[in-house]
Coordinates of C-alpha atoms in Angstrom, one line a residue:
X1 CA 16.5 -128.3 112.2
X2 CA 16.8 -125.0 109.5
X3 CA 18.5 -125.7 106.2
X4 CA 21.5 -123.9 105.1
X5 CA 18.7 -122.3 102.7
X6 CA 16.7 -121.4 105.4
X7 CA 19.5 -119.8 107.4
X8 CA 20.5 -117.9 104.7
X9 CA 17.2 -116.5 103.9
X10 CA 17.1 -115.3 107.9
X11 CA 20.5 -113.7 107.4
X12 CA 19.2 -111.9 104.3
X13 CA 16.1 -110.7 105.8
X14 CA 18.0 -109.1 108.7
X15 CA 20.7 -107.5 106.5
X16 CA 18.1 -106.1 104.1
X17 CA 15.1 -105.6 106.3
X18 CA 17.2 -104.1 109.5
X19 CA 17.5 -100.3 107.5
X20 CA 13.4 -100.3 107.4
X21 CA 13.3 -101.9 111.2
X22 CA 15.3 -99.3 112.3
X23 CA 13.6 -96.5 110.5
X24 CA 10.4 -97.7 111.7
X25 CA 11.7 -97.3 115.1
X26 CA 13.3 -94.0 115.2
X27 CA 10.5 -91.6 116.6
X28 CA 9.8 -88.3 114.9
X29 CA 8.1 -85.3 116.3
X30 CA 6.9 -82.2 114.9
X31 CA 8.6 -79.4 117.0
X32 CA 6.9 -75.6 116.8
X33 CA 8.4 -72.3 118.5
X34 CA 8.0 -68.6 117.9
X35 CA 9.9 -66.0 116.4
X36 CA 11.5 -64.2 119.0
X37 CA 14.9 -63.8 119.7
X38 CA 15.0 -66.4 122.5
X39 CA 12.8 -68.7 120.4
X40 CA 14.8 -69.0 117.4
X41 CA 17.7 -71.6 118.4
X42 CA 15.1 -74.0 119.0
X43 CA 15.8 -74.3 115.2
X44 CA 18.6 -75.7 116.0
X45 CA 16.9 -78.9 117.4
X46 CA 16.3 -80.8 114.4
X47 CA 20.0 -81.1 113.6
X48 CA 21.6 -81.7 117.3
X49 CA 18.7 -84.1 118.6
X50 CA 19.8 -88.3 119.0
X51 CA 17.5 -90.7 118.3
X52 CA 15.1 -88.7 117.5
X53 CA 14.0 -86.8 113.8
X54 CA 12.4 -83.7 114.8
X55 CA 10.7 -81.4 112.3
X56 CA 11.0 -77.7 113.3
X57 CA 8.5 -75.0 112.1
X58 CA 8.5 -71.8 113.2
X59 CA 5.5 -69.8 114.1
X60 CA 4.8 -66.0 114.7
X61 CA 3.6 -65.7 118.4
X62 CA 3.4 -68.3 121.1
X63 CA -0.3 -68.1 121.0
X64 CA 0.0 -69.6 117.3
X65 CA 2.2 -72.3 118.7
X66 CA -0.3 -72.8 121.5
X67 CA -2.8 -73.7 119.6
X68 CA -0.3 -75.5 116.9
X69 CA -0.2 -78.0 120.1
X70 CA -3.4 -78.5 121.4
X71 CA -5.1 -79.3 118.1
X72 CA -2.7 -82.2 118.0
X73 CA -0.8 -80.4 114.9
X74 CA 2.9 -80.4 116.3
X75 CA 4.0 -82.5 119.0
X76 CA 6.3 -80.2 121.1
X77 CA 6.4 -76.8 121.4
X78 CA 8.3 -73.9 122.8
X79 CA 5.7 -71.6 124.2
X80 CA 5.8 -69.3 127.6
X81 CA 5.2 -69.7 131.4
X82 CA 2.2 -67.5 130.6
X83 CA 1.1 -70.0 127.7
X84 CA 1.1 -72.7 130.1
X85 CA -1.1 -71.1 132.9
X86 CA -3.2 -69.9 130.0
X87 CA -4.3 -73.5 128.7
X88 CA -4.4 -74.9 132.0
X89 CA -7.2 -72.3 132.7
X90 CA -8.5 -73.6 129.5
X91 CA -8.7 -77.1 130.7
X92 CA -6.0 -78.3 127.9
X93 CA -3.5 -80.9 127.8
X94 CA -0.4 -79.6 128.4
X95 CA 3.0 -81.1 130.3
X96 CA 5.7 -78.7 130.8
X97 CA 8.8 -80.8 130.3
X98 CA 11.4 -78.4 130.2
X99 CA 12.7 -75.0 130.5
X100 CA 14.7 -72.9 127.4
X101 CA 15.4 -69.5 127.5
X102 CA 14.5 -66.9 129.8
X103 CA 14.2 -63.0 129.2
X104 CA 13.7 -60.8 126.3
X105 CA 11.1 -58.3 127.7
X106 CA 11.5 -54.0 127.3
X107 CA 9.4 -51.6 127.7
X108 CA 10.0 -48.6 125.8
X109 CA 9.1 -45.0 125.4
X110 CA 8.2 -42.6 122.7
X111 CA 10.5 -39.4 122.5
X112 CA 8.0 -37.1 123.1
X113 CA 7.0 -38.1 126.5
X114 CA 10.7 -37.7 127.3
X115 CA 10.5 -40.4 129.9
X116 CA 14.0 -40.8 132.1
X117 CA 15.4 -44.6 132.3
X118 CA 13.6 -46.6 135.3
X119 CA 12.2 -43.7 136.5
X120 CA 8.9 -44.9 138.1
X121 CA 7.6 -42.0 140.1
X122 CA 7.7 -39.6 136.8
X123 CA 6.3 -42.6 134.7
X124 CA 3.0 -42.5 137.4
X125 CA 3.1 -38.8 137.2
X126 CA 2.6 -39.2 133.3
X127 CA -0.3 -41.6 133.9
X128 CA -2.0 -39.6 135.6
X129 CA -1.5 -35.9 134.3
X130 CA -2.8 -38.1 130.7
X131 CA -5.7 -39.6 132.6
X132 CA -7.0 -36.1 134.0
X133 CA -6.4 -34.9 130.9
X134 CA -8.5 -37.2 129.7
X135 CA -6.8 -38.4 127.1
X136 CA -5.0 -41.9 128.7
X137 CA -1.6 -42.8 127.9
X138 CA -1.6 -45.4 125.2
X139 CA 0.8 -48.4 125.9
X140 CA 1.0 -51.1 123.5
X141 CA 1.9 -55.0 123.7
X142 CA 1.2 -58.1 121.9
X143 CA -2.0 -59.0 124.2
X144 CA -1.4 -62.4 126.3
X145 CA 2.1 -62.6 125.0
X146 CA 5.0 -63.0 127.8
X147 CA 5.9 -59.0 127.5
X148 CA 2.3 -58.1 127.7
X149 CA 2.2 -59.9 131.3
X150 CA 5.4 -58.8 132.3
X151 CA 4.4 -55.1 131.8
X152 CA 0.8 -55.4 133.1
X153 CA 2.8 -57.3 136.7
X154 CA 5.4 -54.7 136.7
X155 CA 2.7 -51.6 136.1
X156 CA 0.2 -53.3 138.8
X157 CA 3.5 -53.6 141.6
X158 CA 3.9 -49.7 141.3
X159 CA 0.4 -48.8 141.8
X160 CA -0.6 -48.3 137.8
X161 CA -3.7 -50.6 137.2
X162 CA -3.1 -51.0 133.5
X163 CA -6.9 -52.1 133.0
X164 CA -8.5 -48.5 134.6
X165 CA -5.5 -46.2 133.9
X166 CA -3.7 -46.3 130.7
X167 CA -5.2 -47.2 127.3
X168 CA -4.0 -50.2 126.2
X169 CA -3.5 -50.8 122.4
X170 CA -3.1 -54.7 121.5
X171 CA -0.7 -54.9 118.1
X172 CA -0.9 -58.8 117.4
X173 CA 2.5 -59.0 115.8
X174 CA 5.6 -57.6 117.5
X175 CA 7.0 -57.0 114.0
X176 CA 4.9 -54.0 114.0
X177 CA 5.9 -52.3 117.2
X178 CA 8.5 -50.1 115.6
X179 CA 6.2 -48.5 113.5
X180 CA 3.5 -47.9 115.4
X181 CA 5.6 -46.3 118.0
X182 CA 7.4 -44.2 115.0
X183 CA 4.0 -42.8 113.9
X184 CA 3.2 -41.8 117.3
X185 CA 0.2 -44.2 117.4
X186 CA 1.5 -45.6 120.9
X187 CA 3.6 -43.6 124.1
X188 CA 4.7 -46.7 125.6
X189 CA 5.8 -50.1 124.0
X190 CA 6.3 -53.8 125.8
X191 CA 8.1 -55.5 123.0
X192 CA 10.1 -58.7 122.6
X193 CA 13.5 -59.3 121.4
X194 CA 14.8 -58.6 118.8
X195 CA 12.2 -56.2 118.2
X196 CA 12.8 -54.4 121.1
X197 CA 16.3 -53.4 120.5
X198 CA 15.6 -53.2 116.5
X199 CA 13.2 -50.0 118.6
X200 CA 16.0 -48.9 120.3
X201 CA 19.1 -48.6 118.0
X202 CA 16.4 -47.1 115.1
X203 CA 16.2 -44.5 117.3
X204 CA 12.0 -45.3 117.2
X205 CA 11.9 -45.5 120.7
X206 CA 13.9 -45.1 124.5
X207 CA 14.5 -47.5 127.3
X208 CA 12.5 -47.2 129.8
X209 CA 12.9 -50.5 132.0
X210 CA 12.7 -54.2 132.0
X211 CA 9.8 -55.6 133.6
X212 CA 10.8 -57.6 135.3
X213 CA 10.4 -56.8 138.7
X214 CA 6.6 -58.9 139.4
X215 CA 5.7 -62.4 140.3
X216 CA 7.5 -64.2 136.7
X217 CA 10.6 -62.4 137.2
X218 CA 12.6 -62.5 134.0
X219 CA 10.7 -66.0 133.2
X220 CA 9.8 -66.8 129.5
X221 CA 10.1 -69.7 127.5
X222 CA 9.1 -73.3 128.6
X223 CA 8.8 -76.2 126.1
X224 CA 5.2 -78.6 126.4
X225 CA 4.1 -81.7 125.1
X226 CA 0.7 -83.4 125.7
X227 CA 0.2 -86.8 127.7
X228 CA -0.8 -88.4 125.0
X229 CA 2.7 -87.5 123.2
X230 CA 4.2 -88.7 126.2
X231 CA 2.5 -92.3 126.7
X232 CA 3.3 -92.7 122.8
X233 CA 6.5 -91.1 122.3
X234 CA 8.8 -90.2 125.2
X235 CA 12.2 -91.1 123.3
X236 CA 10.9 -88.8 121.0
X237 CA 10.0 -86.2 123.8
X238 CA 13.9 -87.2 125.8
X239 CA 15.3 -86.2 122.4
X240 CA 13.9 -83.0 122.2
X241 CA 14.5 -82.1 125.8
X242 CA 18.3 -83.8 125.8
X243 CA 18.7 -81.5 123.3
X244 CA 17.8 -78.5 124.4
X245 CA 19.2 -79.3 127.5
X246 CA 23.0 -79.4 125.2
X247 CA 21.8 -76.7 123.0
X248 CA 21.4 -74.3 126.2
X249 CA 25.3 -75.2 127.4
X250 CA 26.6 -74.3 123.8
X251 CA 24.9 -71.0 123.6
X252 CA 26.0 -70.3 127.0
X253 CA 29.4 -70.9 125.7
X254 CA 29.3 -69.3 122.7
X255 CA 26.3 -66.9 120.7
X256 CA 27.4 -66.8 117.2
X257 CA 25.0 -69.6 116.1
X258 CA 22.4 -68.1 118.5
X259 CA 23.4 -64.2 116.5
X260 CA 23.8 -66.3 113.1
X261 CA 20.1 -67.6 113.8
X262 CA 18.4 -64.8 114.6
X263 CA 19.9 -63.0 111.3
X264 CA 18.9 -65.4 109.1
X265 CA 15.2 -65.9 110.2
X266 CA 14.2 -62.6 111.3
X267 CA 16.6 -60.9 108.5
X268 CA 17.4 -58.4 111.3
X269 CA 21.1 -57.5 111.3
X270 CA 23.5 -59.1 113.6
X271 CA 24.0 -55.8 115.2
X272 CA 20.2 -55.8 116.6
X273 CA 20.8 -59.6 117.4
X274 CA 24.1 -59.0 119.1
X275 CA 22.0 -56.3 121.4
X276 CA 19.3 -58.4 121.6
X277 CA 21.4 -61.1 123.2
X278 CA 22.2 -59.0 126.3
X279 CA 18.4 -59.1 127.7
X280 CA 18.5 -63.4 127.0
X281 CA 19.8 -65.9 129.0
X282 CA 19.5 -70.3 128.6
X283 CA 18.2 -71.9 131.5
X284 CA 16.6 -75.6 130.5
X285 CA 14.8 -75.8 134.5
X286 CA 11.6 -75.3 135.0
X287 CA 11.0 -73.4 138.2
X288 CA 8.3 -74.5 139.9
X289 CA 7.6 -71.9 143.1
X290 CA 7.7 -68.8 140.3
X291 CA 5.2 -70.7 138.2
X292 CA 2.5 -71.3 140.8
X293 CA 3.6 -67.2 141.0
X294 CA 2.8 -66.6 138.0
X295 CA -0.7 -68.4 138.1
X296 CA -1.6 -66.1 141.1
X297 CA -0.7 -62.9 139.4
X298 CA -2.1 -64.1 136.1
X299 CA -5.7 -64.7 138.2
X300 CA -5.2 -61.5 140.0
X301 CA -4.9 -59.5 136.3
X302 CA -7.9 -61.5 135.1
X303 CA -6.4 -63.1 132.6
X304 CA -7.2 -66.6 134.0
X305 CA -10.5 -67.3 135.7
X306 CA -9.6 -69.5 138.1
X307 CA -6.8 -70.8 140.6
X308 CA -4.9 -72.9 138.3
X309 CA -1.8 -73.9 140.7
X310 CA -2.7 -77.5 141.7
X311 CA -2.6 -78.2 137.5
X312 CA 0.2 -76.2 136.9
X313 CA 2.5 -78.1 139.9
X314 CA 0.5 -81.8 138.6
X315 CA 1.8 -81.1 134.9
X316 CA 5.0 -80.6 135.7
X317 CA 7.2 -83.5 134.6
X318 CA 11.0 -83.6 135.2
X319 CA 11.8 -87.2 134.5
X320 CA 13.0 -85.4 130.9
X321 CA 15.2 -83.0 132.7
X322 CA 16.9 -85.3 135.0
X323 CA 17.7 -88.1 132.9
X324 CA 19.4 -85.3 130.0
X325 CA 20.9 -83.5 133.0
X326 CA 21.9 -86.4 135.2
X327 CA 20.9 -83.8 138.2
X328 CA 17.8 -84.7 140.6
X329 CA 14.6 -82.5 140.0
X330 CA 15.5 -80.3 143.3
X331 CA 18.2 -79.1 141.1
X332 CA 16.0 -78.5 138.3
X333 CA 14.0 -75.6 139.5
X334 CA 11.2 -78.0 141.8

């Protein structure tokens, strides 16, 4: 039979030893996502997630975040449909376990080659006047990003193979794509928000379309773990996707944190991010017919070198989504 001592010893090792128990307990991830405009409110995350202490860091293109994931430096991260496909083909360890944000693609056009709005036919006249010339028409992206795709799917559907007939210029950090297009270094650019309508509004460059009519549709951001992260910490990993999931609803709701966001880590103005915000729109589902879509036009642009789909279907897990949604994974995007 315990004492009185000893019982109070067990009631003060519970009331001063339950704070470090707890603490000890509570799972923490480190969170990574780009900086575009449809990236930026996973920022947010750190300060709406439950249960969970996530550290958010914010990195300049999803191929930094990419590889942020798979060398086992961040936990979670908020990459692209493209991403995905891309490290599948690599043979890395990647779960898609939620969708985000979808959008933020243009392509736009330099004044001079006073190009009309959605005006395919005279855009393939261009190409190939410039290619008989001799002198290619140069179109610029951010090479492997989700713009660069989108353009190269939406060129290849109206009969422009943009490997054999426009030059393409790769400018690694969409930052830059104002400038080069204001120097007349590029005629065409396939930028990201809020970059894109930064382009616009300067004046730097026109509208021409949005991409979006090929096999990823208007498809963008998906957020991926790693197996391991999931055997080791999926109430971390339900934190992060719960709140994204409520993150998603609010923004749908209401885009001043979304506009307040994107000014204070980009520095743009809130005018460019109040644009910018017309091309975006929060969808947490992960849609799983457009994906295998998206492998097959991937493979059929060479930028993957093999038929990817069966891994991109296996690594798809919506236990995450359903359980933050409450809805069954047909009504997810499966």
């Amino acid at each position: 039979m315990r004492t009185s001592l000893q019982l109070g010893l067990v009631v003060m090792a519970a009331m001063f030893g339950g704070g470090d128990l707890a603490s000890a307990q509570t799972a923490k991830i480190k969170l990574g996502y780009a900086k575009c405009a449809h990236c930026l409110p996973m920022s947010l995350i750190s300060g709406m997630a439950k249960g969970v202490e996530v550290e958010a860091t914010g990195f300049n293109s999803g191929n930094d975040v990419l590889t942020a994931l798979v060398s086992k430096s961040i936990d979670v991260a908020q990459v692209t449909y493209l991403h995905y496909i891309t490290a599948l083909d690599k043979g890395f360890d990647v779960v898609a376990v939620s969708g985000q944000i979808n959008g933020g693609s243009e392509c736009l056009s330099s004044a001079k080659l006073n190009l009309p709005p959605e005006d395919w036919a005279a855009f393939k006249a261009t190409v190939t006047k410039a290619k008989s010339d001799g002198q290619p028409l140069k179109v610029a992206a951010s090479r492997g990003n989700a713009q660069d795709i989108h353009m190269r799917g939406a060129f290849l559907k109206q009969g422009v193979d943009p490997n054999k007939d426009i030059q393409f210029i790769n400018i690694p950090n969409p930052s830059d794509h104002l400038a080069a297009l204001q120097r007349g270094e590029v005629d065409m650019i396939c930028s990201v928000e809020p970059f894109a309508s930064q382009i616009r509004l300067s004046g730097a460059g026109k509208h021409f379309v949005l991409p979006y009519d090929q096999a990823a549709g208007n498809l963008t951001n998906l957020v991926v773990t790693r197996s391991d992260v999931i055997a080791s910490q999926s109430a971390g990993v339900q934190g992060v996707v719960s709140a994204v999931v409520e993150l998603d609803n609010k923004l749908i709701a209401d885009k001043a944190p979304w506009i307040e966001v994107i000014n204070k880590l980009t520095g743009l103005d809130k005018t460019v991010a109040t644009e910018a915000l017309k091309n975006a729109s929060p969808d947490p589902a992960i849609h799983r017919s457009q994906t295998l879509a998206i492998a097959a036009m991937m493979r059929d642009l060479k930028y993957i070198s093999k038929d990817v789909s069966a891994e991109a279907e296996k690594n798809m897990n919506y236990s995450f989504l359903e359980q933050a949604t409450g809805k069954a994974k047909n009504d997810l995007g499966y």
